[in-house]
């Protein structure tokens, strides 16, 4: 027995000497293929050493016996720090094993890796944890502080609840993950994750347990197995990151995620939802990683943070973030109702956001956001609705976070902020804002209201938009638009407006420029009175050359119609001529006689009827009669006038008549 132990020890000693010699210092870094092959051979030798150590009763040490190099130790510390970061979703439940080859290639073995909520703690544990088990990664040096990384991923992973019980198992047919890690930046610059044949199966007993717990005391029947999720499968999941580093530490590039051919099944195995594709992406522009790291470390030290100038910190943060644009889109979503009672379909949908610097030299930002959906269809036992397209757009121009910070700090430090200061801040906070809404191709039948017969309804198109521009100047602008076409039917069956008076089309398009808000605000501060009178407003409009454009107003009823366009502008006169407000407009009325008849029928007094007849008579006398292709009579008006009493209607000067004189 002693001889056997002596032979084993001698063999072990010779293996140790051979392994140490092969891992000597000064050996040049080989090519990627050669280095990887040599590293694998040395790991096999290391495994043999561990096996011999186990046979002799010694403790296995999963590192090179000659110790880690300084570079390998730095890599180990960086990965341990990443796992232990408070905001990390990755958790390591075990000791990180590090094996270094003579070529400098490093193998990391990570036991007990799990993914959980970043803010999870003992007091507030993550509701679900994805237990990946043991992972391994091979790091090969490719440049100074740059490592090519290839991960070895497990075939399956367990989904656990906050009590640690397994509630599901996720498997993949094929899997790979590789990338480029920047040690000095502590992040991946490039990554390529590919999972094929992704499948998640939930434990029926666990799902039923949650069902009973959620519904306990709520009353009513428990949902059947056909309404409870039992699993999810996807043909493939890919995640790619491709960051370039045009200058040290500053990166730009895309991050993409794609999930294809997704099916959600019930506990019975029937499809509950299907999704052809889900794509998510972000484009980073000028992300300063070292500066962000420094700011993060500063935020983690409240005492040091208290001694910093908040404006400088915020300005640094905005500069470090640079610009980012994101997009989330899905296609061909189908959600089945329980037991085939209904269905929801969505052909496509997308959400876009953006945060971009407004100007290079100013800490201003432009924010953008939009939502677009197409091909929305829904039906159940009582209703059927379809919408061809729906969209919302939002923008904020030249947002000034530093100014907002100053205003907030001033409000906290003083209970009485001077109105002049508030006015100054208000002109710096925001440069412009816009909001838009659009809907097209709406049609359907709603469920019947008791006592009212449901009728089909529809809408060809609806658009709405409002915008404010140049808010950071003394003369901002305003735009307002609204339009609907093809409005028919009534979704509720309770519309009080007669069908012949319900507008099939309405269009409003207005713009105003050089609004005199700056002048009026200055005068209000000087006088101490916030409400300006008509004369003050008129003079301010003259001073700032305010202009209003009515690009279009259209109201189309089944029995009548109105079309109106025009403009008005203020202009200062040259001495001794006074300034004035002038304008011109065109108006077209269809079905004037019919409108008068309806107005007389609905009038409540003889005086009202006489007034209606008088107005109609004046309109007919002043108008120019025209005809449509269908033979309908149109009453046309072209009006020009100004604030000095000039009024011309269809070439006839009516100013003197209205002023009491002779035309």
XYZ file of C-alpha atoms in Angstrom:
663
model
C 0.000 0.000 0.000
C 2.808 2.357 0.867
C 4.512 1.574 -2.437
C 1.291 2.381 -4.326
C 0.976 5.693 -2.527
C 4.606 6.446 -3.251
C 4.107 5.720 -6.951
C 1.029 7.975 -7.038
C 2.881 10.776 -5.300
C 5.847 10.414 -7.657
C 3.507 10.472 -10.658
C 1.716 13.477 -9.222
C 5.015 15.289 -8.668
C 6.153 14.601 -12.239
C 2.785 15.838 -13.591
C 3.053 18.988 -11.514
C 6.569 19.644 -12.830
C 5.467 19.020 -16.432
C 2.376 21.259 -16.075
C 4.420 24.044 -14.464
C 7.027 23.890 -17.210
C 4.374 24.073 -19.948
C 2.895 27.161 -18.266
C 6.179 29.059 -17.980
C 6.381 32.813 -18.310
C 7.579 34.604 -21.414
C 5.724 32.369 -23.876
C 4.196 34.427 -26.697
C 0.410 34.475 -27.103
C -0.473 31.990 -29.889
C -3.192 32.353 -32.479
C -6.819 31.935 -31.463
C -7.104 28.357 -32.730
C -3.745 27.218 -31.414
C -4.245 28.979 -28.084
C -7.652 27.414 -27.601
C -6.353 23.916 -28.382
C -3.402 24.321 -26.020
C -5.655 25.718 -23.309
C -8.028 22.763 -23.616
C -5.112 20.351 -23.352
C -3.879 22.079 -20.216
C -7.397 22.056 -18.717
C -7.493 18.291 -19.380
C -4.167 18.017 -17.579
C -5.569 20.115 -14.771
C -8.615 17.823 -14.534
C -6.253 14.858 -14.339
C -4.386 16.528 -11.487
C -7.662 17.142 -9.686
C -8.602 13.488 -10.158
C -5.223 12.389 -8.709
C -5.653 14.771 -5.824
C -9.093 13.327 -5.158
C -7.663 9.799 -5.146
C -4.990 10.758 -2.637
C -7.541 12.455 -0.399
C -6.220 15.974 -0.983
C -8.520 19.007 -1.631
C -9.054 19.848 -5.311
C -7.946 23.382 -6.253
C -9.438 24.516 -9.611
C -6.615 26.914 -10.537
C -3.177 26.602 -12.036
C -0.911 25.272 -9.323
C 1.701 27.926 -10.003
C -0.935 30.581 -9.184
C -2.773 33.139 -11.273
C -1.014 35.853 -13.175
C -1.775 39.451 -12.325
C -3.878 39.753 -15.465
C -5.931 36.649 -14.632
C -6.462 37.868 -11.088
C -7.671 41.200 -12.451
C -10.139 39.391 -14.713
C -11.362 37.282 -11.800
C -11.893 40.344 -9.610
C -13.742 42.178 -12.382
C -16.158 39.293 -12.922
C -16.736 38.871 -9.208
C -17.467 42.589 -8.951
C -19.949 42.335 -11.827
C -21.786 39.476 -10.123
C -21.890 41.273 -6.769
C -23.014 44.687 -8.087
C -26.253 45.832 -6.399
C -28.003 46.395 -9.738
C -26.857 43.124 -11.315
C -29.478 40.629 -12.497
C -26.895 37.831 -12.410
C -26.290 36.099 -9.095
C -23.438 33.696 -8.330
C -24.106 31.086 -5.643
C -20.651 29.583 -5.237
C -16.947 30.252 -5.727
C -15.723 31.422 -9.105
C -13.163 28.950 -10.465
C -10.354 30.335 -12.620
C -8.018 28.247 -14.795
C -5.269 30.016 -16.730
C -3.290 28.514 -19.600
C 0.248 29.314 -20.636
C -1.074 31.171 -23.677
C -2.961 33.551 -21.417
C -6.367 32.068 -22.178
C -8.597 31.905 -19.116
C -11.427 29.518 -18.317
C -14.017 30.665 -15.784
C -16.368 28.180 -14.146
C -19.343 29.774 -12.407
C -21.415 27.483 -10.189
C -24.990 28.305 -9.287
C -25.704 31.182 -11.684
C -29.226 32.602 -11.599
C -31.097 35.528 -13.133
C -33.346 37.539 -10.846
C -34.814 41.018 -10.443
C -31.993 43.616 -10.133
C -33.507 45.174 -6.998
C -34.204 41.874 -5.237
C -33.207 41.557 -1.586
C -33.938 39.385 1.414
C -36.715 41.765 2.450
C -38.152 41.887 -1.084
C -37.074 38.723 -2.907
C -37.443 38.315 -6.635
C -40.849 36.758 -7.403
C -39.222 34.406 -9.896
C -35.638 33.252 -10.391
C -34.221 31.515 -13.464
C -31.666 29.011 -12.183
C -29.089 28.394 -14.935
C -26.902 26.038 -12.923
C -23.172 26.041 -13.675
C -21.800 28.122 -16.531
C -18.354 28.289 -18.069
C -16.665 30.941 -20.172
C -13.429 30.880 -22.149
C -11.607 34.225 -22.381
C -8.876 34.665 -24.966
C -6.813 37.876 -25.105
C -7.093 39.559 -28.493
C -5.773 43.044 -27.675
C -4.824 45.177 -24.709
C -7.726 44.952 -22.210
C -9.839 43.115 -24.807
C -10.947 39.493 -24.491
C -12.851 37.264 -26.892
C -15.371 35.353 -24.781
C -17.097 32.065 -25.605
C -19.700 30.824 -23.133
C -20.710 27.238 -22.460
C -24.450 27.352 -21.814
C -26.581 24.658 -20.164
C -29.194 22.731 -22.092
C -31.857 23.416 -19.471
C -32.637 25.897 -16.702
C -35.142 25.852 -13.853
C -37.641 28.564 -13.036
C -38.124 28.926 -9.287
C -40.497 31.001 -7.206
C -39.427 33.203 -4.293
C -39.577 30.175 -1.974
C -37.087 28.292 -4.136
C -39.614 25.769 -5.451
C -39.312 24.743 -9.109
C -42.323 25.995 -11.081
C -41.029 25.382 -14.593
C -38.186 24.112 -16.773
C -36.712 25.847 -19.818
C -34.833 23.870 -22.476
C -33.097 24.733 -25.754
C -32.167 22.552 -28.732
C -29.132 24.642 -29.705
C -27.382 27.461 -27.908
C -24.333 29.694 -28.292
C -23.007 32.903 -26.784
C -19.832 34.704 -27.735
C -18.598 38.256 -27.657
C -15.861 40.781 -26.962
C -15.301 41.916 -23.370
C -13.546 45.193 -22.512
C -11.800 44.626 -19.194
C -10.948 48.288 -18.664
C -14.573 49.323 -19.230
C -16.111 46.374 -17.419
C -18.607 45.654 -20.196
C -19.206 43.656 -23.346
C -18.579 45.604 -26.542
C -19.871 42.842 -28.778
C -22.154 39.900 -28.061
C -23.998 37.276 -30.070
C -26.512 35.048 -28.258
C -28.430 32.424 -30.234
C -30.973 29.991 -28.804
C -32.805 27.540 -31.061
C -35.862 25.547 -30.050
C -36.610 27.476 -26.862
C -39.255 25.786 -24.705
C -40.580 26.686 -21.239
C -42.912 24.210 -19.507
C -44.668 25.229 -16.300
C -45.447 22.762 -13.540
C -49.243 22.173 -13.621
C -49.427 21.706 -9.860
C -47.559 24.966 -9.267
C -49.783 26.887 -11.698
C -52.922 25.455 -10.129
C -51.585 26.372 -6.709
C -51.091 29.980 -7.793
C -54.572 29.973 -9.301
C -56.163 28.861 -6.052
C -54.064 31.307 -4.039
C -54.889 34.279 -6.269
C -58.590 33.460 -6.336
C -58.926 32.509 -2.686
C -61.547 34.746 -1.129
C -62.270 36.528 -4.416
C -65.480 34.575 -4.957
C -66.713 33.030 -8.164
C -65.455 29.999 -10.019
C -61.775 29.289 -10.457
C -60.517 29.739 -14.038
C -60.291 26.421 -15.893
C -57.045 24.909 -17.118
C -57.836 26.159 -20.631
C -57.416 29.753 -19.377
C -54.155 29.204 -17.489
C -50.722 29.306 -19.175
C -48.882 26.030 -19.236
C -45.916 26.744 -21.451
C -44.169 28.903 -24.011
C -42.124 27.940 -27.033
C -40.127 29.951 -29.562
C -38.316 28.928 -32.704
C -35.346 31.154 -31.926
C -34.049 33.923 -29.684
C -31.143 36.109 -30.776
C -29.455 38.992 -28.992
C -26.673 40.975 -30.661
C -24.552 43.865 -29.426
C -22.132 45.655 -31.734
C -20.489 48.680 -30.121
C -17.655 50.611 -31.732
C -15.193 52.701 -29.729
C -14.204 55.711 -31.862
C -12.451 57.231 -28.854
C -11.344 55.607 -25.595
C -14.329 54.686 -23.461
C -16.918 56.344 -25.712
C -19.029 53.806 -27.581
C -21.739 53.862 -30.219
C -23.699 51.088 -31.855
C -26.812 48.909 -31.866
C -28.267 46.415 -29.409
C -30.834 44.038 -30.931
C -33.143 41.308 -29.620
C -35.330 39.091 -31.805
C -37.812 36.446 -30.650
C -39.478 34.518 -33.480
C -42.438 32.157 -33.789
C -43.705 32.312 -30.218
C -46.593 30.131 -29.007
C -48.197 30.307 -25.549
C -50.152 27.198 -24.569
C -52.644 26.539 -21.807
C -52.357 23.784 -19.226
C -54.526 21.723 -21.561
C -52.001 22.214 -24.363
C -54.250 24.396 -26.520
C -52.815 27.612 -28.060
C -53.643 30.774 -26.094
C -51.526 33.216 -28.092
C -49.215 33.255 -31.089
C -46.645 35.838 -32.126
C -44.685 35.735 -35.360
C -41.928 38.064 -34.171
C -40.928 40.403 -31.366
C -37.995 42.698 -32.111
C -36.416 45.128 -29.660
C -33.505 47.436 -30.312
C -31.504 50.355 -29.031
C -28.978 52.541 -30.830
C -26.411 54.242 -28.600
C -24.589 57.355 -29.776
C -21.635 58.693 -27.822
C -22.135 56.708 -24.608
C -19.243 57.690 -22.309
C -18.692 54.586 -20.153
C -15.834 55.877 -17.927
C -17.776 59.035 -17.126
C -20.900 56.997 -16.354
C -18.874 54.731 -14.084
C -17.444 57.725 -12.234
C -20.914 59.211 -11.796
C -22.243 55.869 -10.580
C -19.482 55.643 -7.999
C -20.199 59.209 -6.943
C -23.906 58.441 -6.527
C -23.007 55.471 -4.322
C -21.207 57.819 -1.909
C -23.842 60.263 -0.560
C -21.303 62.209 1.474
C -19.135 62.974 -1.556
C -22.200 63.658 -3.667
C -23.375 66.331 -1.219
C -20.181 68.321 -1.857
C -20.667 68.382 -5.641
C -22.336 71.120 -7.647
C -25.663 69.571 -8.769
C -25.619 71.484 -12.048
C -22.171 70.134 -12.925
C -23.201 66.584 -12.017
C -26.350 66.789 -14.144
C -24.462 68.333 -17.066
C -21.864 65.544 -16.871
C -24.630 62.931 -16.803
C -26.311 64.343 -19.901
C -22.975 64.460 -21.721
C -22.163 60.890 -20.660
C -25.483 59.504 -21.879
C -25.059 61.041 -25.324
C -27.989 59.973 -27.479
C -30.114 56.843 -27.577
C -32.981 55.672 -29.744
C -35.089 52.598 -28.988
C -37.655 50.574 -30.905
C -39.954 47.707 -29.920
C -42.029 46.074 -32.629
C -44.141 42.968 -32.975
C -45.907 41.308 -35.873
C -48.846 38.952 -36.315
C -50.113 38.654 -32.755
C -53.125 36.383 -32.193
C -54.766 35.983 -28.779
C -57.509 33.384 -28.466
C -60.504 33.878 -26.209
C -61.412 31.159 -23.691
C -63.088 28.171 -25.312
C -63.125 29.856 -28.704
C -65.421 32.687 -27.572
C -63.394 35.396 -29.258
C -60.130 36.435 -30.815
C -57.819 39.437 -30.983
C -55.451 39.984 -33.893
C -52.778 42.603 -34.435
C -50.830 42.622 -37.682
C -48.058 44.913 -36.424
C -47.209 47.413 -33.701
C -44.160 49.518 -32.891
C -43.043 51.839 -30.102
C -40.192 54.277 -30.784
C -38.431 56.554 -28.310
C -35.464 58.869 -28.613
C -33.302 61.092 -26.456
C -30.865 63.196 -28.444
C -28.737 66.269 -27.655
C -30.325 69.370 -29.179
C -27.090 71.283 -29.716
C -23.482 70.274 -29.202
C -22.590 73.196 -26.942
C -25.748 73.326 -24.836
C -27.095 70.794 -22.280
C -30.428 70.608 -24.067
C -32.190 67.454 -25.185
C -34.854 66.499 -27.708
C -37.277 63.769 -26.688
C -39.322 61.737 -29.141
C -41.925 59.043 -28.679
C -44.401 57.289 -30.945
C -46.724 54.304 -31.080
C -48.024 52.807 -34.315
C -50.361 49.828 -34.764
C -51.896 48.267 -37.874
C -54.452 45.599 -38.540
C -56.202 45.458 -35.143
C -59.145 43.046 -35.144
C -61.311 41.896 -32.243
C -64.489 39.880 -31.951
C -66.392 38.031 -29.271
C -69.936 36.793 -28.872
C -71.426 40.316 -28.799
C -69.075 42.672 -30.629
C -66.773 42.969 -33.607
C -64.353 45.858 -34.126
C -61.535 46.466 -36.580
C -59.040 49.304 -36.933
C -56.729 49.525 -39.927
C -54.214 51.854 -38.248
C -53.695 53.814 -35.057
C -50.830 56.123 -34.123
C -49.660 58.558 -31.463
C -46.635 60.858 -31.806
C -45.070 63.063 -29.133
C -42.082 65.378 -29.147
C -40.379 67.727 -26.716
C -37.830 70.122 -28.224
C -34.896 71.673 -26.412
C -35.707 70.384 -22.946
C -33.427 72.069 -20.375
C -32.922 69.695 -17.405
C -30.374 72.030 -15.799
C -32.900 74.880 -15.803
C -35.496 72.576 -14.250
C -32.944 71.690 -11.574
C -32.262 75.362 -10.864
C -35.971 76.079 -10.562
C -36.476 73.125 -8.237
C -33.579 74.128 -5.998
C -34.753 77.737 -5.929
C -38.241 76.626 -4.926
C -36.845 74.501 -2.101
C -34.574 77.243 -0.788
C -37.112 80.062 -0.993
C -40.845 80.192 -0.342
C -41.257 83.371 -2.368
C -39.679 83.253 -5.826
C -39.770 86.536 -7.718
C -42.120 86.571 -10.683
C -39.359 87.901 -12.910
C -37.221 84.859 -12.089
C -40.117 82.495 -12.766
C -40.691 84.194 -16.106
C -37.026 83.825 -17.000
C -37.061 80.131 -16.117
C -40.262 79.549 -18.102
C -38.538 80.801 -21.263
C -35.655 78.361 -20.847
C -37.277 75.097 -19.744
C -38.731 73.991 -23.076
C -38.358 75.019 -26.695
C -41.348 73.244 -28.185
C -43.902 70.494 -27.732
C -46.026 68.492 -30.140
C -48.702 65.817 -29.903
C -50.366 63.950 -32.748
C -53.043 61.264 -33.027
C -54.281 59.374 -36.076
C -56.852 56.605 -36.626
C -58.093 55.090 -39.877
C -60.374 52.329 -41.063
C -62.573 51.913 -37.995
C -65.605 49.656 -38.415
C -67.676 47.381 -36.252
C -70.746 46.559 -34.230
C -70.809 46.945 -30.453
C -72.756 44.728 -28.084
C -76.409 45.701 -27.872
C -77.413 48.193 -25.193
C -80.592 47.108 -23.343
C -83.563 48.595 -25.139
C -81.472 49.909 -28.049
C -80.744 48.060 -31.256
C -77.024 47.951 -32.037
C -76.067 49.401 -35.401
C -72.844 49.279 -37.429
C -70.505 52.237 -37.118
C -67.446 53.382 -38.998
C -64.791 56.044 -39.378
C -62.592 56.402 -42.433
C -59.998 58.662 -40.829
C -59.380 60.845 -37.785
C -56.334 63.062 -37.239
C -55.498 65.470 -34.448
C -52.393 67.531 -33.832
C -51.310 70.361 -31.575
C -47.922 72.018 -31.381
C -46.189 74.875 -29.612
C -42.919 76.184 -31.052
C -40.268 78.709 -29.987
C -41.384 78.601 -26.358
C -37.879 79.663 -25.371
C -38.330 82.961 -27.234
C -40.471 86.069 -26.776
C -42.692 85.191 -29.759
C -43.782 81.533 -29.727
C -45.984 79.852 -32.314
C -49.043 77.617 -32.194
C -50.480 75.025 -34.562
C -53.746 73.125 -34.250
C -55.282 70.612 -36.609
C -58.224 68.242 -36.498
C -59.875 66.181 -39.183
C -62.308 63.327 -39.432
C -63.810 61.764 -42.533
C -66.377 59.090 -43.192
C -68.013 59.100 -39.777
C -71.103 56.905 -39.863
C -73.385 55.030 -37.515
C -73.430 55.154 -33.734
C -71.543 52.722 -31.526
C -73.956 53.213 -28.609
C -77.247 53.842 -30.398
C -77.841 56.870 -28.155
C -76.605 59.794 -30.270
C -79.011 62.753 -29.749
C -77.960 64.520 -32.978
C -80.198 63.791 -35.998
C -78.386 61.862 -38.711
C -78.862 64.635 -41.290
C -77.085 67.104 -38.981
C -74.257 64.810 -37.937
C -70.979 65.950 -39.585
C -69.555 63.381 -41.969
C -66.372 65.423 -42.300
C -64.801 68.119 -40.142
C -61.413 69.683 -40.823
C -59.653 72.447 -38.892
C -56.109 73.621 -39.644
C -54.837 76.725 -37.824
C -51.387 78.237 -37.315
C -50.311 81.298 -35.374
C -46.851 82.851 -35.327
C -45.091 85.627 -33.414
C -47.550 85.519 -30.545
C -46.767 88.477 -28.227
C -46.329 86.543 -24.992
C -42.978 88.156 -24.179
C -44.282 91.714 -24.499
C -47.438 90.937 -22.505
C -45.427 89.217 -19.765
C -43.053 92.178 -19.453
C -45.957 94.602 -19.210
C -47.673 92.433 -16.608
C -44.530 92.402 -14.458
C -44.135 96.158 -14.812
C -47.759 96.928 -13.923
C -48.295 94.144 -11.410
C -51.486 93.114 -13.218
C -51.449 89.704 -14.886
C -54.564 90.219 -17.059
C -54.020 92.344 -20.182
C -56.897 94.262 -21.752
C -57.891 94.195 -25.441
C -56.012 97.394 -26.225
C -52.780 96.094 -24.674
C -53.087 92.825 -26.579
C -53.716 94.691 -29.839
C -50.658 96.913 -29.370
C -48.515 93.887 -28.483
C -49.656 92.135 -31.654
C -48.684 95.195 -33.695
C -45.270 95.359 -32.059
C -44.512 91.679 -32.758
C -46.194 91.365 -36.203
C -48.451 88.557 -35.025
C -50.058 86.440 -37.751
C -52.952 83.955 -37.781
C -53.529 81.603 -40.705
C -56.769 79.670 -41.033
C -55.515 77.183 -43.569
C -58.808 75.341 -43.678
C -62.088 74.910 -41.849
C -64.473 72.376 -43.387
C -67.798 71.150 -42.005
C -69.695 68.688 -44.197
C -73.228 67.672 -43.159
C -75.583 65.474 -45.188
C -77.810 68.533 -45.784
C -75.243 71.363 -45.902
C -71.587 72.315 -45.792
C -69.117 75.076 -44.956
C -65.611 75.749 -46.242
C -63.510 78.634 -44.881
C -59.924 79.834 -45.383
C -58.248 83.066 -44.394
C -55.494 84.928 -42.639
C -54.999 87.947 -40.403
C -51.799 89.768 -39.561
C -50.748 92.751 -37.501
C -48.298 95.304 -38.839
C -46.825 98.460 -37.378
C -47.352 101.593 -39.400
C -44.688 104.134 -40.252
C -45.115 107.592 -38.713
C -47.538 109.181 -38.918
C -49.558 106.138 -40.060
C -50.860 103.979 -37.210
C -50.457 100.228 -37.167
C -53.373 98.031 -38.062
C -54.733 94.508 -38.139
C -55.727 93.337 -41.615
C -56.912 90.121 -43.142
C -58.687 88.293 -45.925
C -60.919 85.237 -46.034
C -62.947 83.072 -48.399
C -66.112 81.259 -47.329
C -68.362 78.844 -49.198
C -71.757 77.696 -47.887
C -73.671 74.732 -49.337
C -77.362 74.253 -48.538
C -77.947 77.661 -46.960
C -81.726 77.500 -47.485
C -81.942 74.071 -45.856
C -79.939 75.263 -42.853
C -82.282 78.238 -42.464
C -85.308 75.925 -42.557
C -83.866 73.705 -39.811
C -82.891 76.745 -37.742
C -86.412 78.155 -37.977
C -87.908 74.796 -37.020
C -85.759 74.584 -33.892
C -86.065 78.276 -32.880
C -87.987 78.896 -29.696
C -89.366 82.408 -30.207
C -90.605 84.783 -32.858
C -87.744 87.184 -32.140
C -85.237 84.407 -32.797
C -86.935 83.500 -36.056
C -86.860 87.116 -37.235
C -83.167 87.327 -36.421
C -82.474 84.122 -38.377
C -84.379 85.428 -41.398
C -82.515 88.754 -41.239
C -79.084 87.103 -41.150
C -80.012 84.759 -43.996
C -81.227 87.679 -46.109
C -77.981 89.622 -45.627
C -75.894 86.542 -46.480
C -77.835 85.898 -49.660
C -77.619 89.525 -50.783
C -73.876 89.756 -50.142
C -72.961 86.370 -51.612
C -71.963 85.300 -55.088
C -73.990 82.306 -56.219
C -72.156 79.364 -57.719
C -73.137 75.810 -58.603
C -71.525 72.434 -58.050
C -71.266 69.730 -60.712
C -74.351 68.166 -59.127
C -76.336 71.371 -59.481
C -76.263 72.364 -55.811
C -76.274 76.099 -55.073
C -73.201 77.514 -53.327
C -73.050 80.929 -51.671
C -69.504 82.266 -52.006
C -67.925 85.141 -50.071
C -64.527 86.798 -50.387
C -63.956 89.215 -47.533
C -61.141 91.728 -47.037
C -60.866 94.154 -44.155
C -58.731 95.850 -41.544
C -58.966 97.437 -38.118
C -59.392 100.911 -39.643
C -62.909 100.121 -40.877
C -62.278 98.789 -44.380
C -64.611 95.895 -45.312
C -64.971 94.570 -48.863
C -67.244 91.599 -49.624
C -67.065 90.122 -53.124
C -65.707 93.450 -54.403
C -68.389 95.552 -52.710
C -67.191 98.069 -50.142
C -69.481 97.668 -47.141
C -67.321 99.520 -44.652
C -69.071 102.870 -45.014
C -72.489 101.200 -44.858
C -71.686 99.459 -41.602
C -70.247 102.690 -40.185
C -73.529 104.475 -40.894
C -72.541 106.237 -44.108
C -73.238 105.764 -47.802
C -71.193 103.160 -49.724
